[in-house]
Amino acid sequence: MIFHRYATAVLFAGLLPCVPAFATNLVTGNGFGFAVVSPQTAAVTKLYAHPYSFVRPDTKNPLSEGVETANFLKSLSWSDLAAQHTEADYEDDSHVIDVRNSAGEGFFFMPFGLRRAALILSWQPGSANPSGSGLSVEWSHPVRSQRAIPMAGQEIELLKFDGIDEALLLIPLGSPQSHTASQEILATCSAWALVAVESNNGLEETIREFNRWRAGLTPRELKKREISALERWRVRPAVHFQSESERHLWRQSEVMLRIAQSREPNRPGRNSNGLIVASLPDGVWFTPWVRDMAWAAVALARMGHRDEARSALLAYFDARPTGKMRAQTANSDYQISVVRYFGDGSEEPFFTEEGSTNIEFDDWGEALWVLGQYLQKYDDPALLRIPTYRGPLYESARDYIVKPLLANLEPYQQGEIVAADTSIWEERQKDQKHFAFSTAAAIVGLRNFVKIAQRAGDEPKRADVLKHVALLQTGFGAAFVRDGELHGTLEEGVKNDIDGALLPIIHFGVVTDPALARSTVDRMELLKVASGGYRRVRSTYTDPTIFEYWYERQEFLFVDISLAEVYRSLGRNADADALIARIVSKAAADHNIIPEMYVSVPCTLFPGEIGDPAGARPMIGYGAGAYILDLLDREQSRRGA
């Protein structure tokens, strides 16, 4: 069972004792698929045909997560079961995964130079076992058919599986191993390319495309070329690193952002090019969330990856169909999803197990923030004129983001606030409130749009939006500042009285009073947990069979990073550095992967010792992206910018 992100779930076996925590699985991907490698066994445990967890809505069960992406593998590894001392890690902070044990060594990667969901794998037996036992595979589904495709002297196999629409090409990358007695096809060679294909049409062209990419190179030469190409793709960091560990985490986070972005071309029925998943598999959130994607896209833009940031922006404006929740959004049509997307680019308004949907108005402000940050970084006047799903990009932003956002404002005292929604922590719809974060996101997004409208020469809209920004700022102060303290919701309640979401509000400059910032930081002690960091809110759930009961008691790294940013604004640089150094040190011990959480209350859902990585991992927008943005902000502060 896959747990919904913040949905209700029953804990198994009456809260069984926690099992020991293990190192995070390693993921390689190229924007067309993902492969997952276990560092404990050096085995590939998943090979996904697409770069997201759910392909499209399930018409037979519209309240479900959707149709799952095809996974071909349960396990693929060297078959010497006596192998010991397994090690696995990323080579040179890349997406190439090196594995080794007492039986030999090998590597796995999905190449960015090949526009296919393709896994390259190679194994070299050790000197103590030169003949070895061969590669062994357990497929996730029974093989329905196997067909040889002789082409250019290659013995290529095409496998089709029960219950999977996609097929798999097995392309040998070395000479056959004549010594093996195994009848298993992968045991006949020590190096392979596994290439997913969506239909029989174009099989020969797929093989020719693969051969052009390979260019006659050996597996080791392919790996060397892949890492060299990745180094050319990187941008020179515009930051001063405080340690080598910090630099390595930056480099690995840069790669994680690239792995997480879909490069599948748009076509009729699929409009997902450029979308970025919230986590990599087998983190359970490997689906595109608007909010997490915003942090990832801004990180890509600000660090210098212009093409990827632009692709993410265009994904927001080309995803379809959207606007599904008009009845809950003042009858407004809109372009940006109110929660997340299926893999085909259609809006998923997050159906929970209660059969309820979410409405997150902060998503609209964050999409405008991404657009504004991109245009602030790059002189790209043509972007606003690019044709998108709902017309030229500027008009689409004006009419299908700004217009519905303004339609969902409410008067409050002498100003305005955003209507009740489920906001940043994705409350259930029945628990909707007026969240400070949603109004703050509207302020930030509309501030960015004021400059965008000026670029477009749209003075009437610029003036209108500027008026609403002033009203929102007034309404924010009236609604969320009470008795000299900043509060997470207009409605009274202990859960959001102090809220980790208040920290990015301060960092974005919506709150500028230093006394309010200091008060909020002091009150964060109410959210401090046993692992040493901070959780999101003071959970009010009392039933331990409810998923959120445990989820909201764990340390949340996005909150830790956000607190570091506010510390710096208050001149508490040592405190900020200590928070980030702790994350860097813990990531260095776990393949330079930033998780969603650290365990603060061990349990069945979040097992391990206090302080162990937990939740979705690797985390992307709220992990790699947030870390990179923090270092960039720190550098600006250091330079006095």
XYZ file of C-alpha atoms in Angstrom:
641
model
C 0.000 0.000 0.000
C 1.212 3.513 -0.786
C 0.217 6.023 1.865
C -1.282 9.285 0.675
C 0.846 12.245 1.517
C -1.191 13.471 4.444
C -4.105 11.085 4.252
C -5.481 8.763 6.871
C -3.896 5.349 7.007
C -4.254 2.478 9.437
C -1.008 1.323 10.997
C -0.235 -2.327 10.480
C -0.238 -5.028 13.157
C -1.198 -2.714 15.997
C 2.021 -0.688 16.034
C 4.624 -3.404 15.753
C 8.116 -2.735 17.122
C 10.265 -0.631 14.841
C 12.757 -2.351 12.574
C 16.274 -0.961 12.196
C 16.626 1.931 9.757
C 18.654 1.296 6.620
C 20.522 3.587 4.287
C 18.432 5.307 1.653
C 18.024 3.520 -1.660
C 19.953 5.004 -4.564
C 18.130 6.257 -7.651
C 19.310 6.841 -11.185
C 17.134 8.463 -13.815
C 17.290 10.464 -17.033
C 13.914 12.196 -17.265
C 12.345 9.198 -19.017
C 12.363 6.644 -16.197
C 13.819 5.689 -12.828
C 15.828 2.758 -11.522
C 16.230 2.055 -7.799
C 19.275 0.282 -6.335
C 19.457 -1.176 -2.838
C 22.758 -0.337 -1.103
C 22.273 -3.370 1.138
C 22.124 -5.942 -1.696
C 23.583 -4.093 -4.727
C 20.420 -5.159 -6.575
C 18.192 -3.085 -8.841
C 14.818 -3.331 -7.112
C 12.712 -1.161 -9.459
C 12.859 -0.095 -13.096
C 10.105 2.374 -13.943
C 9.049 2.986 -17.538
C 8.192 6.645 -16.822
C 9.482 9.380 -14.483
C 6.471 9.520 -12.134
C 4.447 7.169 -9.963
C 0.999 7.391 -11.576
C 0.504 7.701 -15.326
C -3.052 9.027 -15.536
C -6.378 9.041 -13.691
C -8.101 5.705 -13.251
C -11.489 6.084 -14.931
C -12.749 3.016 -13.068
C -11.806 4.489 -9.681
C -11.700 8.289 -9.915
C -10.979 8.705 -6.190
C -7.801 6.615 -6.389
C -4.205 7.685 -6.889
C -4.517 6.664 -10.548
C -2.957 4.104 -12.867
C 0.455 3.087 -11.585
C 3.531 3.497 -13.763
C 4.896 0.206 -15.091
C 7.719 -1.294 -13.057
C 9.591 -4.189 -14.684
C 11.730 -5.460 -11.811
C 11.615 -6.997 -8.375
C 15.329 -7.727 -8.308
C 18.282 -7.741 -10.687
C 21.671 -8.620 -9.238
C 24.741 -10.786 -9.419
C 23.504 -14.232 -8.521
C 26.327 -15.261 -6.151
C 24.296 -15.424 -2.954
C 27.436 -15.898 -0.875
C 28.633 -12.398 -1.742
C 29.360 -10.251 1.303
C 30.456 -6.732 2.244
C 28.190 -4.986 -0.249
C 28.841 -1.325 -0.999
C 26.977 1.044 -3.273
C 27.332 4.769 -3.883
C 27.133 7.486 -6.508
C 30.324 7.967 -8.470
C 31.687 11.503 -8.247
C 28.340 12.961 -7.097
C 26.637 11.787 -10.292
C 23.671 9.566 -11.181
C 26.005 6.646 -11.941
C 25.723 4.059 -9.163
C 28.788 1.939 -8.446
C 28.275 -1.335 -6.565
C 30.757 -3.867 -5.251
C 30.869 -6.903 -3.022
C 33.039 -9.979 -2.520
C 31.797 -11.423 -5.847
C 32.853 -8.459 -7.998
C 31.855 -4.933 -8.948
C 29.582 -3.183 -11.384
C 27.551 -0.092 -12.123
C 24.108 1.122 -13.161
C 22.944 4.348 -14.790
C 20.207 5.765 -16.995
C 21.854 7.879 -19.706
C 20.795 11.472 -20.326
C 22.117 11.279 -23.885
C 19.479 8.704 -24.797
C 15.896 9.935 -24.911
C 14.472 6.652 -23.673
C 13.785 4.976 -20.345
C 16.975 2.913 -20.542
C 19.111 1.313 -17.859
C 22.765 0.531 -18.555
C 24.247 -2.128 -16.303
C 27.553 -3.913 -16.151
C 29.168 -6.447 -13.826
C 32.767 -7.620 -13.539
C 33.373 -10.782 -11.475
C 36.062 -10.568 -8.823
C 39.420 -12.314 -9.114
C 38.382 -14.874 -6.493
C 35.441 -15.925 -8.651
C 36.423 -15.151 -12.249
C 33.693 -17.214 -13.876
C 30.945 -16.044 -11.546
C 27.340 -17.142 -11.683
C 25.885 -14.502 -13.967
C 23.217 -11.843 -13.602
C 19.972 -13.003 -12.051
C 16.601 -11.339 -12.455
C 13.162 -11.576 -10.904
C 10.640 -9.719 -13.019
C 7.755 -7.880 -11.370
C 5.240 -9.601 -13.665
C 5.215 -12.915 -15.520
C 6.786 -12.806 -18.975
C 3.984 -13.107 -21.542
C 6.194 -13.408 -24.592
C 9.842 -13.276 -25.612
C 10.936 -12.575 -29.163
C 14.401 -12.337 -30.697
C 15.076 -9.336 -32.925
C 18.217 -9.986 -34.972
C 19.598 -6.661 -36.142
C 23.090 -5.614 -37.210
C 24.604 -8.761 -35.753
C 22.993 -8.225 -32.337
C 20.865 -10.777 -30.526
C 18.275 -8.472 -29.043
C 15.313 -9.770 -27.058
C 11.897 -8.138 -26.741
C 10.008 -9.072 -23.565
C 6.337 -8.442 -22.919
C 4.741 -8.919 -19.515
C 1.334 -9.705 -18.123
C -0.362 -6.572 -16.847
C 2.148 -4.107 -18.366
C 1.461 -2.145 -21.528
C 5.123 -1.299 -22.100
C 7.652 -3.844 -23.359
C 11.361 -4.160 -22.599
C 14.245 -4.488 -25.018
C 17.262 -6.418 -23.738
C 20.364 -5.336 -25.649
C 23.658 -7.114 -24.813
C 26.672 -4.843 -24.428
C 29.342 -7.542 -24.408
C 30.249 -10.974 -25.640
C 28.119 -13.959 -24.566
C 29.339 -15.900 -21.530
C 29.662 -19.402 -22.924
C 30.459 -20.903 -19.539
C 27.050 -20.281 -17.999
C 24.573 -23.111 -17.749
C 21.716 -20.797 -16.808
C 18.682 -20.598 -19.044
C 18.098 -17.027 -17.896
C 18.690 -14.582 -20.743
C 20.520 -11.978 -18.618
C 22.957 -14.631 -17.401
C 24.388 -14.933 -20.924
C 26.160 -11.567 -20.748
C 27.632 -9.397 -17.999
C 26.544 -6.037 -19.468
C 23.158 -4.981 -20.809
C 20.930 -2.122 -21.818
C 17.309 -2.503 -20.707
C 15.197 -0.146 -22.819
C 11.470 0.415 -22.242
C 9.289 0.752 -25.355
C 5.659 1.839 -25.404
C 4.619 -0.007 -28.575
C 5.924 -2.272 -31.315
C 5.899 0.639 -33.716
C 9.379 1.986 -34.224
C 11.284 -0.883 -32.617
C 13.948 -0.843 -35.294
C 14.313 2.935 -35.008
C 14.664 2.588 -31.233
C 17.486 0.101 -31.713
C 19.181 2.319 -34.310
C 18.838 5.281 -31.953
C 20.441 3.251 -29.196
C 23.325 2.185 -31.437
C 23.950 5.784 -32.493
C 24.083 6.788 -28.853
C 26.375 3.899 -27.961
C 28.771 4.654 -30.825
C 30.509 1.308 -30.394
C 31.789 2.085 -26.897
C 32.321 -0.491 -24.170
C 30.225 -0.237 -20.982
C 33.085 1.355 -19.052
C 33.616 3.872 -21.837
C 29.907 4.657 -21.783
C 30.081 5.309 -18.058
C 33.103 7.569 -18.437
C 31.389 9.505 -21.241
C 28.211 9.874 -19.158
C 30.052 11.369 -16.194
C 32.030 13.705 -18.469
C 28.807 14.912 -20.102
C 27.287 15.518 -16.684
C 30.262 17.622 -15.641
C 29.812 19.752 -18.755
C 26.138 20.210 -17.864
C 26.872 21.464 -14.360
C 27.093 25.168 -13.643
C 29.902 26.666 -11.638
C 28.599 27.198 -8.095
C 28.243 30.865 -7.208
C 28.693 30.127 -3.516
C 31.510 29.874 -0.999
C 31.326 26.408 0.532
C 32.133 26.055 4.212
C 33.298 22.448 3.848
C 33.988 19.763 1.284
C 30.901 17.937 2.540
C 28.811 20.994 1.749
C 30.230 21.095 -1.775
C 29.522 17.409 -2.377
C 25.946 17.815 -1.148
C 25.484 20.746 -3.543
C 26.746 18.669 -6.465
C 24.595 15.658 -5.596
C 21.558 17.892 -5.039
C 22.135 19.476 -8.443
C 21.945 16.016 -10.003
C 18.844 15.097 -7.991
C 17.027 18.112 -9.433
C 17.935 16.965 -12.937
C 16.854 13.365 -12.331
C 13.495 14.549 -10.973
C 12.408 16.492 -14.079
C 10.411 14.813 -16.826
C 11.930 15.033 -20.301
C 9.186 13.011 -21.971
C 8.010 14.948 -25.049
C 4.479 16.301 -25.016
C 2.026 14.549 -27.286
C -1.762 14.191 -27.533
C -2.930 12.814 -24.193
C 0.349 13.508 -22.378
C 1.559 16.991 -21.479
C 4.118 16.477 -18.741
C 7.398 17.682 -20.235
C 9.252 19.695 -17.595
C 7.209 18.643 -14.559
C 9.304 17.867 -11.468
C 8.393 15.203 -8.917
C 8.408 15.973 -5.196
C 10.685 13.053 -4.362
C 12.504 10.280 -6.158
C 11.406 6.662 -5.756
C 11.001 4.815 -3.602
C 10.079 7.908 -1.671
C 6.312 7.761 -1.889
C 5.849 11.270 -3.272
C 7.396 10.744 -6.717
C 4.606 12.642 -8.378
C 4.634 16.322 -9.431
C 3.355 18.697 -6.726
C 2.948 22.364 -7.697
C 4.535 23.603 -4.479
C 7.540 21.283 -4.246
C 8.170 21.864 -7.952
C 8.256 25.625 -7.341
C 11.190 25.291 -4.940
C 12.975 22.973 -7.360
C 12.379 25.247 -10.367
C 13.570 28.387 -8.579
C 16.661 26.513 -7.405
C 17.417 25.488 -11.004
C 16.884 29.051 -12.217
C 18.971 30.763 -9.568
C 21.873 28.302 -9.745
C 22.118 28.815 -13.515
C 20.256 25.912 -15.169
C 18.222 28.117 -17.457
C 16.929 25.433 -19.834
C 15.596 23.228 -17.052
C 13.994 26.170 -15.233
C 12.346 27.348 -18.446
C 11.078 23.847 -19.131
C 9.534 23.716 -15.657
C 7.806 27.052 -16.225
C 6.375 25.930 -19.538
C 5.170 22.728 -17.873
C 3.001 24.798 -15.534
C 1.410 26.522 -18.527
C 1.044 23.469 -20.784
C -0.255 20.893 -18.286
C -3.819 19.815 -19.034
C -6.616 19.380 -18.341
C -6.732 21.658 -15.296
C -9.476 23.761 -13.750
C -11.309 20.703 -12.413
C -12.345 22.284 -9.091
C -14.239 25.355 -10.301
C -17.105 24.740 -7.902
C -14.644 25.187 -5.007
C -12.775 28.159 -6.533
C -15.506 30.788 -6.959
C -16.451 29.303 -10.352
C -13.069 30.363 -11.702
C -11.300 28.543 -14.488
C -7.601 28.191 -13.717
C -4.394 26.763 -15.184
C -2.272 25.801 -12.163
C -3.411 22.672 -10.330
C -4.736 23.153 -6.820
C -2.483 20.301 -5.646
C -0.482 18.160 -8.084
C -0.468 16.357 -11.448
C -0.762 12.873 -12.812
C 2.097 11.763 -15.039
C 0.141 12.716 -18.156
C -0.011 16.348 -16.996
C -3.664 16.337 -15.968
C -4.648 17.929 -12.692
C -4.891 15.706 -9.639
C -6.675 17.555 -6.841
C -5.375 14.944 -4.385
C -8.137 12.545 -3.612
C -7.646 11.294 -0.079
C -8.838 8.055 1.408
C -11.831 9.923 2.788
C -12.886 10.691 -0.790
C -12.105 14.357 -0.257
C -10.169 16.804 -2.407
C -7.759 19.566 -1.469
C -7.793 23.212 -2.497
C -4.403 24.902 -2.083
C -4.545 28.520 -3.200
C -0.895 29.048 -2.256
C 0.013 27.031 -5.386
C -1.108 29.906 -7.601
C 1.077 32.428 -5.804
C 4.049 30.087 -5.942
C 3.703 29.568 -9.715
C 3.815 33.357 -10.154
C 6.883 33.432 -7.876
C 8.648 30.944 -10.168
C 7.820 33.040 -13.241
C 9.016 36.226 -11.568
C 12.243 34.674 -10.289
C 13.060 33.267 -13.717
C 12.538 36.617 -15.435
C 14.550 38.374 -12.736
C 17.469 36.020 -13.401
C 17.283 35.884 -17.218
C 16.519 38.433 -19.892
C 14.002 36.358 -21.822
C 11.390 38.691 -23.352
C 10.213 35.997 -25.766
C 9.011 33.821 -22.886
C 5.906 35.913 -22.261
C 4.848 35.538 -25.895
C 5.290 31.770 -26.167
C 2.062 29.968 -27.155
C 0.793 27.757 -24.321
C -2.282 25.644 -23.663
C -4.444 28.700 -22.896
C -2.769 31.251 -25.167
C 0.413 33.355 -24.961
C 2.132 32.787 -21.646
C 1.584 36.315 -20.275
C -2.125 36.269 -21.057
C -2.387 32.790 -19.555
C -0.713 33.982 -16.335
C -2.949 37.056 -16.191
C -6.265 35.355 -16.991
C -5.811 31.872 -15.526
C -3.592 32.453 -12.486
C -3.955 36.057 -11.387
C -7.661 36.390 -12.222
C -8.785 33.267 -10.301
C -6.487 34.184 -7.407
C -8.081 37.624 -7.124
C -11.527 36.013 -7.393
C -10.722 33.940 -4.308
C -9.821 36.825 -2.014
C -12.088 37.843 0.860
C -12.394 41.232 2.546
C -10.969 41.309 6.041
C -11.220 44.462 8.132
C -9.615 47.151 5.948
C -7.815 44.691 3.667
C -8.069 41.279 2.016
C -6.995 37.703 2.712
C -7.093 34.508 0.667
C -10.207 32.384 1.105
C -10.135 29.306 3.308
C -8.144 26.427 1.811
C -5.940 23.482 2.794
C -2.634 25.324 2.174
C 0.993 24.283 2.519
C 0.621 21.273 4.825
C -2.325 19.893 2.831
C -5.007 19.647 5.451
C -8.091 17.709 4.513
C -10.762 19.803 2.836
C -13.146 19.467 5.774
C -10.451 21.113 7.928
C -9.893 24.100 5.617
C -8.962 27.369 7.280
C -7.655 30.829 6.427
C -3.931 30.123 6.419
C -1.279 32.795 6.777
C 0.888 30.978 4.265
C -1.729 31.129 1.490
C -2.199 34.880 1.887
C 1.578 35.361 2.074
C 2.070 33.279 -1.099
C -0.502 35.473 -2.847
C 1.405 38.581 -1.788
C 4.717 37.156 -3.008
C 3.269 35.897 -6.294
C 1.368 39.092 -7.073
C 4.411 41.222 -6.221
C 6.278 39.243 -8.842
C 3.420 39.653 -11.311
C 3.496 43.449 -10.921
C 6.960 43.410 -12.500
C 5.853 40.882 -15.123
C 2.921 43.093 -16.157
C 5.310 46.026 -16.418
C 7.521 43.963 -18.741
C 4.468 43.160 -20.843
C 3.422 46.812 -21.007
C 0.105 46.040 -19.304
C -0.244 49.122 -17.103
C -3.951 48.672 -16.189
C -3.345 45.170 -14.835
C -0.131 46.229 -13.101
C -1.985 49.001 -11.265
C -4.892 46.713 -10.360
C -2.631 44.002 -8.955
C -0.571 46.551 -7.045
C -3.763 47.726 -5.346
C -4.594 44.176 -4.287
C -1.058 43.613 -2.974
C -1.517 46.592 -0.642
C -4.908 45.297 0.510
C -3.485 41.823 1.093
C -0.622 43.217 3.130
C -3.109 45.115 5.290
C -5.355 42.086 5.619
C -2.415 39.849 6.488
C -1.409 42.069 9.386
C -4.966 42.282 10.688
C -5.706 38.564 10.390
C -2.487 36.844 11.367
C -0.715 39.214 13.777
C -2.453 39.075 17.155
C -1.164 40.195 20.521
C 2.245 40.893 19.063
C 2.647 37.368 17.670
C 2.433 35.810 14.212
C -0.101 32.994 13.851
C -0.536 30.306 11.207
C -4.300 30.631 10.807
C -7.021 33.194 11.319
C -8.983 30.591 13.234
C -7.911 29.958 16.822
C -6.302 26.604 17.508
C -3.204 25.140 19.107
C -2.182 23.205 15.988
C -1.238 26.212 13.836
C -0.765 28.772 16.585
C 2.947 28.321 15.977
C 3.583 26.892 12.529
C 6.760 26.066 10.616
C 5.142 27.678 7.555
C 5.571 31.088 9.226
C 9.327 30.890 8.620
C 9.263 31.154 4.788
C 6.721 33.985 5.188
C 9.346 35.940 7.114
C 12.078 34.940 4.666
C 9.976 36.132 1.701
C 9.717 39.579 3.304
C 5.970 39.533 3.904
C 6.755 40.142 7.581
C 9.445 42.789 8.056
C 9.102 43.619 11.759
C 12.210 42.198 13.513
C 10.274 41.861 16.755
C 7.713 39.597 15.073
C 10.495 37.543 13.517
C 12.273 37.145 16.865
C 9.027 36.210 18.581
C 8.306 33.553 15.956
C 11.801 32.096 16.256
C 11.519 31.984 20.042
C 8.152 30.203 19.811
C 9.644 27.589 17.457
C 10.923 25.932 20.619
C 7.359 24.612 20.959
C 8.001 22.568 17.785
C 11.437 21.261 18.759
C 11.686 17.469 18.786
C 13.921 14.811 20.314
C 16.055 14.456 17.191
C 17.236 18.051 17.557
C 15.298 19.883 14.825
C 11.733 20.997 14.341
C 8.405 19.592 13.221
C 5.804 21.420 11.144
C 2.981 22.011 13.631
C 1.749 20.933 17.047
C -0.356 18.013 15.919
C -3.787 17.670 17.482
C -4.365 14.086 16.362
C -4.829 11.745 19.317
C -5.611 8.479 17.543
C -2.405 6.513 16.754
C -4.158 4.693 13.907
C -4.192 7.994 12.005
C -1.221 8.529 9.673
C -0.868 12.223 10.537
C -0.573 11.357 14.220
C 2.908 9.987 13.493
C 3.745 12.090 10.448
C 3.339 15.404 12.234
C 5.564 14.314 15.114
C 8.690 13.810 13.009
C 11.402 16.378 12.295
C 10.743 18.096 8.955
C 13.871 19.266 7.130
C 12.119 21.981 5.126
C 11.291 23.638 8.446
C 14.905 23.317 9.624
C 16.198 24.957 6.438
C 13.561 27.695 6.652
C 14.563 28.432 10.241
C 18.203 28.754 9.178
C 17.145 31.396 6.657
C 15.319 33.414 9.325
C 18.236 33.046 11.741
C 20.466 34.762 9.187
C 18.044 37.643 8.731
C 18.282 38.202 12.496
C 22.078 38.108 12.466
C 22.224 34.684 14.128
C 24.624 33.271 11.556
C 26.190 30.724 13.885
C 22.788 29.210 14.666
C 21.938 29.090 10.963
C 25.254 27.489 10.080
C 24.810 24.871 12.806
C 21.406 23.829 11.447
C 22.711 23.467 7.903
C 25.959 21.771 8.976
C 23.922 19.132 10.794
C 21.922 18.385 7.640
C 25.109 18.291 5.559
C 26.828 15.928 7.976
C 23.884 13.533 8.133
C 23.494 13.585 4.346
C 27.189 12.821 3.884
C 26.644 9.585 5.816
C 23.716 8.664 3.547
C 25.020 9.056 -0.032
C 24.539 12.865 0.074
C 20.767 12.435 0.043
C 18.444 14.880 1.794
C 15.379 13.131 3.228
C 11.970 14.549 4.003
C 12.338 13.903 7.730
C 14.433 12.656 10.595
C 12.896 10.224 13.063
C 11.934 11.944 16.291
C 9.251 9.477 17.431
C 10.197 5.952 16.283
C 7.233 3.915 15.065
C 6.189 1.385 12.464
C 5.677 4.015 9.772
C 8.924 5.841 10.571
C 11.296 3.167 11.885
C 14.829 3.525 13.119
C 16.723 5.337 15.799
C 16.004 8.927 16.722
C 17.722 11.113 14.113
C 17.676 8.528 11.320
C 16.481 9.655 7.862
C 12.779 9.016 7.325
C 9.820 9.848 5.142
C 10.183 10.348 1.398
C 13.792 10.234 0.227
C 15.475 11.560 -1.758
C 13.372 14.714 -1.332
C 13.582 17.175 -4.229
C 11.911 20.608 -3.894
C 11.807 20.472 -0.108
C 15.207 18.772 -0.006
C 17.738 19.397 -2.764
C 16.021 22.584 -3.946
C 15.606 24.110 -0.488
C 19.238 23.337 0.383
C 20.565 24.971 -2.786
C 18.386 28.051 -2.307
C 19.588 28.402 1.273
C 23.237 28.357 0.199
C 22.510 30.912 -2.523
C 20.720 33.155 -0.009
C 23.604 32.744 2.436
C 26.021 33.842 -0.262
C 23.926 36.932 -1.004
C 23.926 37.746 2.696
C 27.686 37.231 2.888
C 28.208 39.635 0.012
C 25.763 42.144 1.446
C 23.424 41.857 -1.542
